[in-house]
Short mmCIF file of C-alpha atoms (C1' of nucleotides) in Angstrom, two decimals:
data_model
loop_
_atom_site.label_atom_id
_atom_site.label_comp_id
_atom_site.label_asym_id
_atom_site.label_seq_id
_atom_site.Cartn_x
_atom_site.Cartn_y
_atom_site.Cartn_z
CA UNK A 191 73.01 94.21 127.07
CA UNK A 192 70.18 91.75 127.69
CA UNK A 193 70.58 88.01 127.39
CA UNK A 194 68.37 87.61 124.36
CA UNK A 195 70.34 89.94 122.14
CA UNK A 196 73.57 88.35 123.33
CA UNK A 197 72.51 84.91 122.17
CA UNK A 198 70.89 86.42 119.10
CA UNK A 199 74.23 87.42 117.60
CA UNK A 200 75.54 83.89 118.05
CA UNK A 201 72.41 82.31 116.62
CA UNK A 202 72.34 84.62 113.64
CA UNK A 203 75.87 83.59 112.90
CA UNK A 204 75.35 79.86 113.26
CA UNK A 205 72.15 79.99 111.25
CA UNK A 206 73.72 81.84 108.32
CA UNK A 207 76.09 78.94 108.16
CA UNK A 208 74.24 75.81 109.34
CA UNK A 209 70.70 74.53 109.76
CA UNK A 210 69.45 74.14 113.30
CA UNK A 211 66.17 72.72 114.57
CA UNK A 212 64.16 74.30 117.41
CA UNK A 213 65.53 71.94 120.05
CA UNK A 214 69.10 72.83 119.05
CA UNK A 215 68.27 76.51 119.25
CA UNK A 216 66.72 76.08 122.67
CA UNK A 217 69.83 74.25 123.87
CA UNK A 218 72.08 77.04 122.61
CA UNK A 219 69.84 79.62 124.25
CA UNK A 220 70.34 77.98 127.61
CA UNK A 221 74.15 78.14 127.44
CA UNK A 222 75.57 80.14 130.34
CA UNK A 223 77.35 83.22 128.91
CA UNK A 224 79.32 85.67 131.06
CA UNK A 225 79.28 89.13 129.51
CA UNK A 226 82.32 91.38 130.04
CA UNK A 227 83.52 94.63 128.55
CA UNK A 228 87.00 94.98 127.15
CA UNK A 229 89.04 98.08 126.25
CA UNK A 230 90.50 98.43 122.75
CA UNK A 231 93.87 96.93 121.83
CA UNK A 232 93.88 94.53 124.78
CA UNK A 233 94.76 90.83 124.89
CA UNK A 234 91.88 88.43 125.45
CA UNK A 235 93.90 85.21 125.37
CA UNK A 236 97.61 84.94 124.61
CA UNK A 237 99.90 82.47 122.90
CA UNK A 238 100.82 79.66 125.28
CA UNK A 239 97.83 80.01 127.58
CA UNK A 240 95.29 77.26 128.33
CA UNK A 241 91.91 78.93 128.41
CA UNK A 242 88.92 77.15 129.98
CA UNK A 243 86.32 79.18 128.10
CA UNK A 244 85.60 80.48 124.61
CA UNK A 245 84.92 84.07 123.69
CA UNK A 246 81.89 85.22 121.72
CA UNK A 247 82.15 88.70 120.25
CA UNK A 248 78.91 90.52 121.02
CA UNK A 249 79.97 94.01 120.03
CA UNK A 250 83.25 95.30 118.58
CA UNK A 251 86.16 93.92 116.56
CA UNK A 252 88.95 91.49 117.43
CA UNK A 253 92.00 90.06 115.69
CA UNK A 254 94.07 86.94 115.97
CA UNK A 255 97.80 87.30 115.45
CA UNK A 256 101.06 85.46 115.78
CA UNK A 257 104.53 86.86 116.43
CA UNK A 258 107.86 85.49 115.23
CA UNK A 259 110.95 85.33 117.38
CA UNK A 260 112.30 88.19 115.31
CA UNK A 261 109.47 90.28 116.75
CA UNK A 262 107.38 90.63 113.61
CA UNK A 263 103.65 90.24 113.99
CA UNK A 264 101.27 88.68 111.48
CA UNK A 265 97.54 89.28 111.77
CA UNK A 266 95.75 86.03 110.95
CA UNK A 267 92.11 87.05 110.94
CA UNK A 268 89.68 89.83 111.77
CA UNK A 269 86.61 89.02 113.83
CA UNK A 270 83.20 90.63 114.07
CA UNK A 271 80.14 90.26 116.31
CA UNK A 272 78.74 86.73 116.24
CA UNK A 273 82.19 85.14 115.80
CA UNK A 274 83.75 82.83 118.37
CA UNK A 275 87.37 83.42 117.38
CA UNK A 276 88.89 80.98 119.86
CA UNK A 277 86.44 78.13 119.43
CA UNK A 278 89.41 75.98 118.48
CA UNK A 279 90.59 76.13 122.10
CA UNK A 280 87.81 73.67 122.91
CA UNK A 281 89.99 70.91 121.43
CA UNK A 282 93.40 72.55 121.04
CA UNK A 283 94.08 73.21 124.65
CA UNK A 284 97.18 75.38 124.43
CA UNK A 285 96.87 78.60 122.43
CA UNK A 286 99.28 78.86 119.51
CA UNK A 287 98.49 82.53 118.80
CA UNK A 288 97.08 85.68 120.38
CA UNK A 289 93.52 86.96 120.42
CA UNK A 290 92.96 90.63 121.18
CA UNK A 291 90.47 93.43 120.79
CA UNK A 292 90.90 96.05 118.10
CA UNK A 293 88.39 98.50 119.61
CA UNK A 294 86.42 98.59 122.87
CA UNK A 295 84.25 95.48 122.75
CA UNK A 296 81.59 93.51 124.55
CA UNK A 297 82.50 89.86 124.92
CA UNK A 298 80.59 86.81 126.08
CA UNK A 299 82.51 83.96 127.69
CA UNK A 300 81.24 80.40 127.46
CA UNK A 301 82.97 77.65 129.44
CA UNK A 302 84.52 74.71 127.62
CA UNK A 303 82.65 72.44 130.04
CA UNK A 304 79.23 73.70 128.99
CA UNK A 305 80.16 73.61 125.30
CA UNK A 306 81.41 70.06 125.60
CA UNK A 307 78.23 68.97 127.35
CA UNK A 308 76.18 70.62 124.63
CA UNK A 309 78.10 69.13 121.71
CA UNK A 310 78.05 65.63 123.18
CA UNK A 311 74.33 65.84 123.85
CA UNK A 312 73.42 67.34 120.48
CA UNK A 313 75.49 66.12 117.51
CA UNK A 314 73.70 68.65 115.32
CA UNK A 315 75.06 71.53 117.34
CA UNK A 316 78.47 69.90 117.36
CA UNK A 317 78.32 69.77 113.57
CA UNK A 318 77.33 73.45 113.36
CA UNK A 319 80.21 74.52 115.58
CA UNK A 320 82.60 72.18 113.80
CA UNK A 321 81.49 73.69 110.51
CA UNK A 322 82.16 77.12 111.95
CA UNK A 323 85.77 76.20 112.69
CA UNK A 324 86.07 74.77 109.18
CA UNK A 325 84.99 78.07 107.67
CA UNK A 326 87.61 79.68 109.84
CA UNK A 327 90.15 77.36 108.21
CA UNK A 328 88.80 78.16 104.74
CA UNK A 329 89.44 81.83 105.44
CA UNK A 330 92.99 81.03 106.53
CA UNK A 331 93.52 79.24 103.23
CA UNK A 332 92.38 82.29 101.33
CA UNK A 333 94.73 84.45 103.39
CA UNK A 334 97.65 82.20 102.47
CA UNK A 335 96.77 82.79 98.82
CA UNK A 336 96.35 86.49 99.49
CA UNK A 337 99.73 86.94 101.13
CA UNK A 338 101.50 84.46 98.89
CA UNK A 339 100.23 85.41 95.45
CA UNK A 340 98.62 88.81 95.24
CA UNK A 341 100.46 92.13 94.91
CA UNK A 342 100.03 94.41 97.93
CA UNK A 343 97.17 96.62 96.61
CA UNK A 344 95.08 93.57 95.70
CA UNK A 345 95.81 92.09 99.11
CA UNK A 346 94.40 95.11 100.87
CA UNK A 347 91.21 95.35 98.88
CA UNK A 348 90.69 91.62 99.17
CA UNK A 349 90.59 91.59 102.94
CA UNK A 350 88.47 94.74 102.91
CA UNK A 351 85.90 93.12 100.65
CA UNK A 352 85.97 89.99 102.76
CA UNK A 353 85.17 92.01 105.85
CA UNK A 354 82.38 93.88 104.10
CA UNK A 355 80.85 90.62 102.98
CA UNK A 356 81.05 89.07 106.42
CA UNK A 357 79.56 92.16 108.05
CA UNK A 358 76.36 91.57 106.08
CA UNK A 359 75.49 88.68 108.38
CA UNK A 360 75.56 91.14 111.31
CA UNK A 361 74.38 94.42 109.88
CA UNK A 362 72.10 92.90 107.28
CA UNK A 363 71.06 94.71 104.11
CA UNK A 364 73.16 95.03 100.99
CA UNK A 365 76.84 95.75 100.55
CA UNK A 366 77.46 99.38 101.55
CA UNK A 367 79.87 101.78 99.86
CA UNK A 368 81.23 102.77 103.27
CA UNK A 369 81.95 100.42 106.13
CA UNK A 370 84.03 100.04 109.29
CA UNK A 371 87.61 98.88 108.96
CA UNK A 372 89.15 99.67 112.33
CA UNK A 373 92.81 98.96 111.53
CA UNK A 374 95.68 101.43 111.70
CA UNK A 375 98.07 101.46 108.78
CA UNK A 376 100.54 99.56 110.90
CA UNK A 377 97.96 96.84 111.52
CA UNK A 378 97.06 96.78 107.84
CA UNK A 379 100.72 96.12 107.17
CA UNK A 380 100.69 93.29 109.72
CA UNK A 381 97.70 91.72 108.03
CA UNK A 382 99.19 91.96 104.54
CA UNK A 383 102.76 91.02 105.35
CA UNK A 384 104.17 94.42 104.39
CA UNK A 385 105.71 97.33 106.29
CA UNK A 386 103.58 100.25 107.49
CA UNK A 387 105.43 102.54 105.09
CA UNK A 388 104.47 100.38 102.18
CA UNK A 389 100.91 100.11 103.48
CA UNK A 390 100.76 103.89 103.40
CA UNK A 391 102.10 103.94 99.85
CA UNK A 392 99.46 101.61 98.49
CA UNK A 393 96.62 103.26 100.42
CA UNK A 394 97.64 106.59 98.93
CA UNK A 395 97.88 105.05 95.50
CA UNK A 396 94.43 103.48 95.72
CA UNK A 397 93.03 106.82 96.84
CA UNK A 398 94.75 108.76 94.06
CA UNK A 399 93.55 106.24 91.52
CA UNK A 400 89.99 106.81 92.69
CA UNK A 401 89.43 103.15 93.53
CA UNK A 402 88.98 103.12 97.28
CA UNK A 403 89.70 105.39 100.23
CA UNK A 404 90.93 103.66 103.40
CA UNK A 405 91.17 106.16 106.24
CA UNK A 406 90.15 106.84 109.82
CA UNK A 407 89.06 103.28 110.42
CA UNK A 408 86.70 103.26 107.46
CA UNK A 409 86.66 102.10 103.87
CA UNK A 410 84.93 104.24 101.24
CA UNK A 411 84.51 102.51 97.92
CA UNK A 412 85.02 105.02 95.12
CA UNK A 413 84.77 102.79 92.06
CA UNK A 414 83.01 99.50 92.62
CA UNK A 415 83.90 98.12 89.19
CA UNK A 416 87.63 98.71 89.28
CA UNK A 417 87.67 97.55 92.89
CA UNK A 418 86.12 94.21 91.99
CA UNK A 419 88.56 93.84 89.11
CA UNK A 420 91.53 94.48 91.36
CA UNK A 421 90.42 92.34 94.29
CA UNK A 422 89.32 89.26 92.36
CA UNK A 423 87.08 88.61 95.34
CA UNK A 424 84.90 85.52 95.14
CA UNK A 425 83.01 84.84 98.35
CA UNK A 426 82.63 81.11 97.79
CA UNK A 427 85.31 80.36 100.34
CA UNK A 428 83.17 81.94 103.08
CA UNK A 429 80.61 79.11 102.74
CA UNK A 430 77.78 81.33 103.87
CA UNK A 431 74.96 79.24 102.44
CA UNK A 432 74.02 76.39 104.81
CA UNK A 433 72.40 74.49 101.94
CA UNK A 434 75.47 74.62 99.71
CA UNK B 1311 97.62 46.35 101.07
CA UNK B 1312 95.63 44.54 103.76
CA UNK B 1313 92.83 46.16 105.71
CA UNK B 1314 94.61 46.17 109.03
CA UNK B 1315 97.56 48.21 107.85
CA UNK B 1316 95.21 50.60 106.05
CA UNK B 1317 93.34 51.43 109.22
CA UNK B 1318 96.58 51.36 111.18
CA UNK B 1319 97.89 54.49 109.47
CA UNK B 1320 94.70 56.34 110.33
CA UNK B 1321 94.69 55.13 113.92
CA UNK B 1322 98.32 55.98 114.45
CA UNK B 1323 97.58 59.48 113.28
CA UNK B 1324 94.48 59.99 115.40
CA UNK B 1325 96.18 58.53 118.44
CA UNK B 1326 99.23 60.77 118.22
CA UNK B 1327 96.79 63.62 118.41
CA UNK B 1328 93.81 62.48 120.54
CA UNK B 1329 92.95 59.88 123.16
CA UNK B 1330 90.65 57.09 122.07
CA UNK B 1331 89.14 54.27 124.10
CA UNK B 1332 88.90 50.66 122.82
CA UNK B 1333 85.26 51.05 121.72
CA UNK B 1334 86.17 54.10 119.64
CA UNK B 1335 89.03 52.25 118.04
CA UNK B 1336 86.78 49.31 117.24
CA UNK B 1337 84.26 51.65 115.64
CA UNK B 1338 86.95 53.24 113.50
CA UNK B 1339 88.25 49.83 112.50
CA UNK B 1340 84.86 48.89 111.15
CA UNK B 1341 84.64 51.92 108.83
CA UNK B 1342 84.30 50.85 105.20
CA UNK B 1343 87.35 52.07 103.29
CA UNK B 1344 87.74 51.73 99.53
CA UNK B 1345 91.39 51.48 98.56
CA UNK B 1346 92.46 52.88 95.19
CA UNK B 1347 95.78 53.66 93.55
CA UNK B 1348 96.51 57.03 92.04
CA UNK B 1349 99.24 58.19 89.67
CA UNK B 1350 101.48 61.13 90.61
CA UNK B 1351 100.45 64.73 89.89
CA UNK B 1352 96.77 63.85 89.46
CA UNK B 1353 93.72 65.60 90.89
CA UNK B 1354 91.82 63.77 93.63
CA UNK B 1355 89.11 66.38 94.18
CA UNK B 1356 88.93 69.78 92.52
CA UNK B 1357 87.77 73.25 93.45
CA UNK B 1358 84.01 73.53 93.03
CA UNK B 1359 83.22 69.83 93.33
CA UNK B 1360 80.91 68.28 95.92
CA UNK B 1361 82.57 65.08 97.05
CA UNK B 1362 80.59 62.43 98.93
CA UNK B 1363 83.61 60.79 100.49
CA UNK B 1364 86.84 61.71 102.24
CA UNK B 1365 90.29 60.60 101.25
CA UNK B 1366 92.76 58.93 103.60
CA UNK B 1367 96.36 58.86 102.41
CA UNK B 1368 97.70 55.37 102.95
CA UNK B 1369 100.92 55.67 100.99
CA UNK B 1370 102.42 58.64 99.13
CA UNK B 1371 102.23 62.44 99.27
CA UNK B 1372 99.46 64.89 98.39
CA UNK B 1373 99.04 68.65 98.33
CA UNK B 1374 96.17 71.06 98.60
CA UNK B 1375 96.34 74.18 96.44
CA UNK B 1376 94.31 77.09 95.24
CA UNK B 1377 94.60 79.04 92.01
CA UNK B 1378 93.88 82.71 91.41
CA UNK B 1379 92.09 84.02 88.36
CA UNK B 1380 95.45 85.34 87.21
CA UNK B 1381 96.52 81.71 86.98
CA UNK B 1382 98.94 81.66 89.86
CA UNK B 1383 98.84 78.66 92.13
CA UNK B 1384 99.44 78.62 95.87
CA UNK B 1385 100.16 75.35 97.63
CA UNK B 1386 98.32 75.38 100.96
CA UNK B 1387 99.57 72.22 102.64
CA UNK B 1388 101.53 69.04 102.12
CA UNK B 1389 100.00 65.75 103.25
CA UNK B 1390 101.51 62.46 104.31
CA UNK B 1391 100.21 58.96 105.06
CA UNK B 1392 97.65 58.97 107.86
CA UNK B 1393 96.27 62.40 106.89
CA UNK B 1394 92.70 62.93 105.70
CA UNK B 1395 93.35 66.13 103.76
CA UNK B 1396 89.74 66.72 102.74
CA UNK B 1397 88.06 65.88 106.01
CA UNK B 1398 86.59 69.38 105.91
CA UNK B 1399 84.36 68.31 103.02
CA UNK B 1400 82.27 66.42 105.58
CA UNK B 1401 80.76 69.77 106.59
CA UNK B 1402 81.89 72.16 103.85
CA UNK B 1403 80.12 70.54 100.99
CA UNK B 1404 81.60 72.43 98.06
CA UNK B 1405 85.38 72.28 97.67
CA UNK B 1406 87.08 75.69 97.75
CA UNK B 1407 90.47 74.34 96.65
CA UNK B 1408 92.15 71.42 94.90
CA UNK B 1409 93.55 68.22 96.33
CA UNK B 1410 96.03 66.26 94.24
CA UNK B 1411 98.77 63.68 94.46
CA UNK B 1412 102.40 64.67 94.34
CA UNK B 1413 103.71 61.16 93.67
CA UNK B 1414 102.01 57.83 92.93
CA UNK B 1415 99.90 57.12 96.00
CA UNK B 1416 97.58 54.64 97.66
CA UNK B 1417 94.38 56.27 98.86
CA UNK B 1418 91.49 55.06 101.01
CA UNK B 1419 88.06 56.55 100.45
CA UNK B 1420 85.55 56.77 103.30
CA UNK B 1421 81.99 57.89 102.59
CA UNK B 1422 80.61 60.98 104.29
CA UNK B 1423 77.60 58.91 105.26
CA UNK B 1424 79.59 56.40 107.26
CA UNK B 1425 81.66 59.15 108.87
CA UNK B 1426 78.54 61.05 109.86
CA UNK B 1427 77.00 57.94 111.39
CA UNK B 1428 80.19 57.30 113.30
CA UNK B 1429 80.58 60.84 114.64
CA UNK B 1430 76.95 61.06 115.72
CA UNK B 1431 77.14 57.73 117.49
CA UNK B 1432 80.47 58.39 119.16
CA UNK B 1433 81.08 61.98 120.29
CA UNK B 1434 84.61 60.99 121.27
CA UNK B 1435 85.49 60.09 117.72
CA UNK B 1436 83.79 63.27 116.51
CA UNK B 1437 86.02 65.23 118.87
CA UNK B 1438 89.14 63.44 117.61
CA UNK B 1439 88.30 64.18 113.99
CA UNK B 1440 87.27 67.74 114.82
CA UNK B 1441 90.58 68.17 116.57
CA UNK B 1442 92.32 66.87 113.49
CA UNK B 1443 90.73 69.60 111.36
CA UNK B 1444 91.70 72.16 113.99
CA UNK B 1445 95.34 71.12 113.74
CA UNK B 1446 94.98 71.51 110.01
CA UNK B 1447 93.85 75.09 110.66
CA UNK B 1448 96.75 75.67 113.06
CA UNK B 1449 99.13 74.69 110.28
CA UNK B 1450 97.42 77.13 107.93
CA UNK B 1451 97.96 79.88 110.48
CA UNK B 1452 101.66 79.08 110.64
CA UNK B 1453 101.81 79.14 106.83
CA UNK B 1454 100.27 82.61 106.80
CA UNK B 1455 103.07 83.72 109.13
CA UNK B 1456 105.60 81.90 106.99
CA UNK B 1457 104.56 83.52 103.74
CA UNK B 1458 103.79 86.89 105.31
CA UNK B 1459 106.76 87.47 107.57
CA UNK B 1460 109.75 85.28 106.82
CA UNK B 1461 112.32 85.90 104.10
CA UNK B 1462 112.33 83.26 101.37
CA UNK B 1463 115.19 81.06 102.68
CA UNK B 1464 113.60 80.84 106.13
CA UNK B 1465 110.26 80.00 104.50
CA UNK B 1466 111.75 77.03 102.71
CA UNK B 1467 113.54 75.54 105.68
CA UNK B 1468 110.49 76.10 107.86
CA UNK B 1469 108.18 73.99 105.74
CA UNK B 1470 110.93 71.39 105.33
CA UNK B 1471 111.33 71.09 109.09
CA UNK B 1472 107.57 70.94 109.53
CA UNK B 1473 107.38 68.03 107.12
CA UNK B 1474 110.25 66.21 108.82
CA UNK B 1475 108.56 66.62 112.17
CA UNK B 1476 105.22 65.38 110.90
CA UNK B 1477 106.82 62.40 109.17
CA UNK B 1478 107.95 61.14 112.57
CA UNK B 1479 104.38 60.09 113.35
CA UNK B 1480 104.51 57.82 110.28
CA UNK B 1481 108.09 56.67 110.04
CA UNK B 1482 108.77 56.72 113.76
CA UNK B 1483 112.23 57.08 115.26
CA UNK B 1484 114.15 60.31 115.62
CA UNK B 1485 114.52 63.24 113.22
CA UNK B 1486 116.68 62.09 110.31
CA UNK B 1487 119.32 64.18 108.53
CA UNK B 1488 117.86 63.09 105.18
CA UNK B 1489 114.18 62.82 104.35
CA UNK B 1490 111.71 62.86 101.46
CA UNK B 1491 110.57 66.19 100.12
CA UNK B 1492 108.99 65.34 96.77
CA UNK B 1493 108.47 68.85 95.38
CA UNK B 1494 109.96 70.27 92.21
CA UNK B 1495 111.48 73.72 92.44
CA UNK B 1496 108.40 75.09 90.75
CA UNK B 1497 106.20 73.54 93.44
CA UNK B 1498 108.50 74.84 96.15
CA UNK B 1499 107.95 78.27 94.68
CA UNK B 1500 104.20 77.74 94.75
CA UNK B 1501 104.33 76.77 98.40
CA UNK B 1502 106.48 79.74 99.39
CA UNK B 1503 104.82 82.39 97.27
CA UNK B 1504 107.92 83.01 95.12
CA UNK B 1505 108.84 82.31 91.49
CA UNK B 1506 110.62 79.11 90.53
CA UNK B 1507 113.65 81.17 89.53
CA UNK B 1508 113.88 82.64 92.98
CA UNK B 1509 113.30 79.21 94.54
CA UNK B 1510 116.30 78.01 92.59
CA UNK B 1511 118.38 80.96 93.84
CA UNK B 1512 117.69 80.32 97.50
CA UNK B 1513 118.12 76.55 97.21
CA UNK B 1514 121.50 77.12 95.60
CA UNK B 1515 122.41 79.66 98.28
CA UNK B 1516 121.44 77.32 101.15
CA UNK B 1517 123.52 74.59 99.56
CA UNK B 1518 126.56 76.85 99.04
CA UNK B 1519 126.27 78.06 102.63
CA UNK B 1520 126.42 74.46 103.81
CA UNK B 1521 123.10 74.68 105.65
CA UNK B 1522 120.85 72.30 103.75
CA UNK B 1523 120.74 70.58 100.38
CA UNK B 1524 117.33 70.36 98.72
CA UNK B 1525 117.53 68.27 95.58
CA UNK B 1526 116.02 65.34 93.72
CA UNK B 1527 112.97 65.23 96.00
CA UNK B 1528 115.03 64.98 99.15
CA UNK B 1529 116.32 67.22 101.89
CA UNK B 1530 119.80 66.65 103.31
CA UNK B 1531 120.53 68.63 106.43
CA UNK B 1532 124.15 69.80 106.37
CA UNK B 1533 124.28 71.93 109.52
CA UNK B 1534 121.57 71.23 112.05
CA UNK B 1535 122.48 74.20 114.24
CA UNK B 1536 122.44 76.90 111.60
CA UNK B 1537 119.32 75.33 110.11
CA UNK B 1538 117.42 75.63 113.39
CA UNK B 1539 118.60 79.20 113.77
CA UNK B 1540 117.38 80.13 110.32
CA UNK B 1541 114.05 78.30 110.45
CA UNK B 1542 112.95 79.39 113.92
CA UNK B 1543 110.90 76.24 113.91
CA UNK B 1544 108.84 75.60 117.03
CA UNK B 1545 106.58 72.58 116.68
CA UNK B 1546 104.05 73.71 119.25
CA UNK B 1547 101.58 74.65 116.54
CA UNK B 1548 101.41 71.01 115.42
CA UNK B 1549 99.71 70.04 118.70
CA UNK B 1550 101.09 66.54 118.57
CA UNK B 1551 100.66 65.74 122.25
CA UNK B 1552 97.09 64.58 122.99
CA UNK B 1553 97.51 65.47 126.66
CA UNK B 1554 98.62 69.04 126.02
"C1'" DT C 533 95.54 126.01 126.33
"C1'" DC C 534 99.47 123.34 125.72
"C1'" DC C 535 101.54 118.72 125.79
"C1'" DT C 536 102.06 114.30 124.43
"C1'" DA C 537 101.30 110.17 122.11
"C1'" DT C 538 99.76 107.99 118.26
"C1'" DC C 539 98.99 107.93 113.69
"C1'" DC C 540 99.72 109.34 109.12
"C1'" DT C 541 102.64 111.08 105.44
"C1'" DT C 542 106.64 111.58 102.51
"C1'" DA C 543 111.29 111.08 100.55
"C1'" DA C 544 115.83 108.85 99.44
"C1'" DC C 545 118.03 104.91 99.24
"C1'" DC C 546 118.80 99.89 99.44
"C1'" DT C 547 117.53 94.79 99.20
"C1'" DT C 548 114.78 91.25 97.78
"C1'" DT C 549 112.20 89.26 94.49
"C1'" DG C 550 110.22 89.06 89.70
"C1'" DT C 551 111.05 88.81 84.52
"C1'" DT C 552 113.04 87.22 80.65
"C1'" DT C 553 115.79 84.29 78.55
"C1'" DG C 554 118.75 80.58 77.40
"C1'" DG C 555 121.17 76.50 78.14
"C1'" DA C 556 122.39 71.98 80.55
"C1'" DA C 557 121.06 67.77 82.63
"C1'" DC C 558 117.93 64.14 83.13
"C1'" DC C 559 114.29 60.70 81.98
"C1'" DG C 560 110.95 57.89 79.91
"C1'" DG C 561 109.38 56.16 75.56
"C1'" DC C 562 110.42 54.62 71.03
"C1'" DG D 585 120.74 55.40 70.81
"C1'" DC D 586 117.77 59.28 69.85
"C1'" DC D 587 113.99 62.55 70.99
"C1'" DG D 588 110.76 65.55 73.44
"C1'" DG D 589 109.48 66.93 77.62
"C1'" DT D 590 110.50 68.19 82.24
"C1'" DT D 591 113.43 69.94 85.63
"C1'" DC D 592 117.26 72.44 87.04
"C1'" DC D 593 120.56 76.10 86.62
"C1'" DA D 594 122.08 80.69 85.72
"C1'" DA D 595 122.75 85.70 84.37
"C1'" DA D 596 121.07 90.52 83.34
"C1'" DC D 597 117.84 93.65 84.19
"C1'" DA D 598 113.34 95.57 86.18
"C1'" DA D 599 110.02 96.17 89.70
"C1'" DA D 600 108.22 95.68 94.23
"C1'" DG D 601 108.88 96.23 98.70
"C1'" DG D 602 111.97 97.28 102.93
"C1'" DT D 603 114.73 100.75 105.67
"C1'" DT D 604 115.68 104.91 107.69
"C1'" DA D 605 114.50 109.21 108.84
"C1'" DA D 606 111.82 113.05 109.60
"C1'" DG D 607 107.90 116.26 109.62
"C1'" DG D 608 102.83 116.96 110.17
"C1'" DA D 609 98.08 115.98 111.69
"C1'" DT D 610 94.91 114.66 115.29
"C1'" DA D 611 92.96 113.68 119.67
"C1'" DG D 612 92.87 113.21 124.46
"C1'" DG D 613 94.67 114.61 129.00
"C1'" DA D 614 96.76 117.93 132.30
#
DNA sequence: TCCTATCCTTAACCTTTGTTTGGAACCGGC
DNA sequence: GCCGGTTCCAAACAAAGGTTAAGGATAGGA
């Protein structure tokens, strides 16, 4: 993967979310990024560690998760190319959760030192990155609502629609009827706060009802109208318009 | 309330969480803050609005919450003096949730303009405030785990212990057996993702079991050992040590 | 080709939580 | 001292989700 397309994914992301002037863009372009390939289902950084770099997803999917003492795991967020899922480690030095790949992925590592130099030199870039972490937090808030208030089927379709919406900033175009959703039923359960058995139940139900088919790492929307009605998905919390 | 003690609550908070040099502190001290009093259970900023200032809690308690179309409300966080619960509005211009008082409170309003000037002039202060919003996000992550994975009684004691721990940075001293917890049972339900009836059930159960007594806006710890065992509370996610 | 591991699927049964409802206690205002 | 609204308390029943257990599909490796 060449350098330009590596930075491109990051820039596309920051620009869908913030306004940057040419000098800012040039400064971001000159960030040193170490590209590495990762297998699927592997830890990138783990709870308790003190990383000295942040991880840009260039290709693939990652998740953040947190485990209780009782051994249960909660998935906190799903990440796509262009995301820097552990940007918070720049200021929160000790990890309080895990970051790992979902599928084989290409990752770009950027040292905290170079990011700190950049943000101190260019307040505009600092603001853009800060804003990025704030959107991250906005998504966490929506997930609290999701897990706390919605019944399990609505929970599932809500995170699916969120992912589809966010993928637009990478894949471009309009919202597709079929898109990648590389979670096993067990992982779906971990994201929704339900058991894998119950995840299976609701997936089957949604399929039988002709609303949506979640299988083999993909989502196929069967009935867009009833899906929207069930999910109550409003993308405002994603703050994707830099002007707004 | 005099100016010094107003800024003091903010400084105490930022300093328990970040390192600031004398020039930074002086700059923060010179921020214009408009002090206003608010009744209990009143909105401060609402979902959809575009505030032009941030709100520092000087005295009292506030909550952030989000409502679904179905009319259910989820409480997202509880805030105490020294917190700036809507600091995110500095970069996320449109509110995606509500902020309101829980009890009569004294609030200090700081304009976005003056905050932006300050953060651009002093990258150190920007980092401290950024870090503050990142801790906010870390708490959201823990709440996702709380609502997603823990049974209802553990959920309740977990947020109670979190509040007690955070109150230390305001009240000082060591963790008290009795502390303020100004939520009605209905609000407790909204924070835990359960109905008020079920909130009542588990509160009663915890009291009968001699673990903790939650009543009249207060928490009385009856058995510290069994409480810790039930809550599995580990304060690492609060990132209260600036050095760590 | 078989073997193995992972994932998906299903069923029966049990526990937790939601629903509905009603009453008691408390509190501020008159 | 009474009154209307909260808040708290409680019981009976219903629904959602968890547990356990087991068989079946799929895919990659030997």
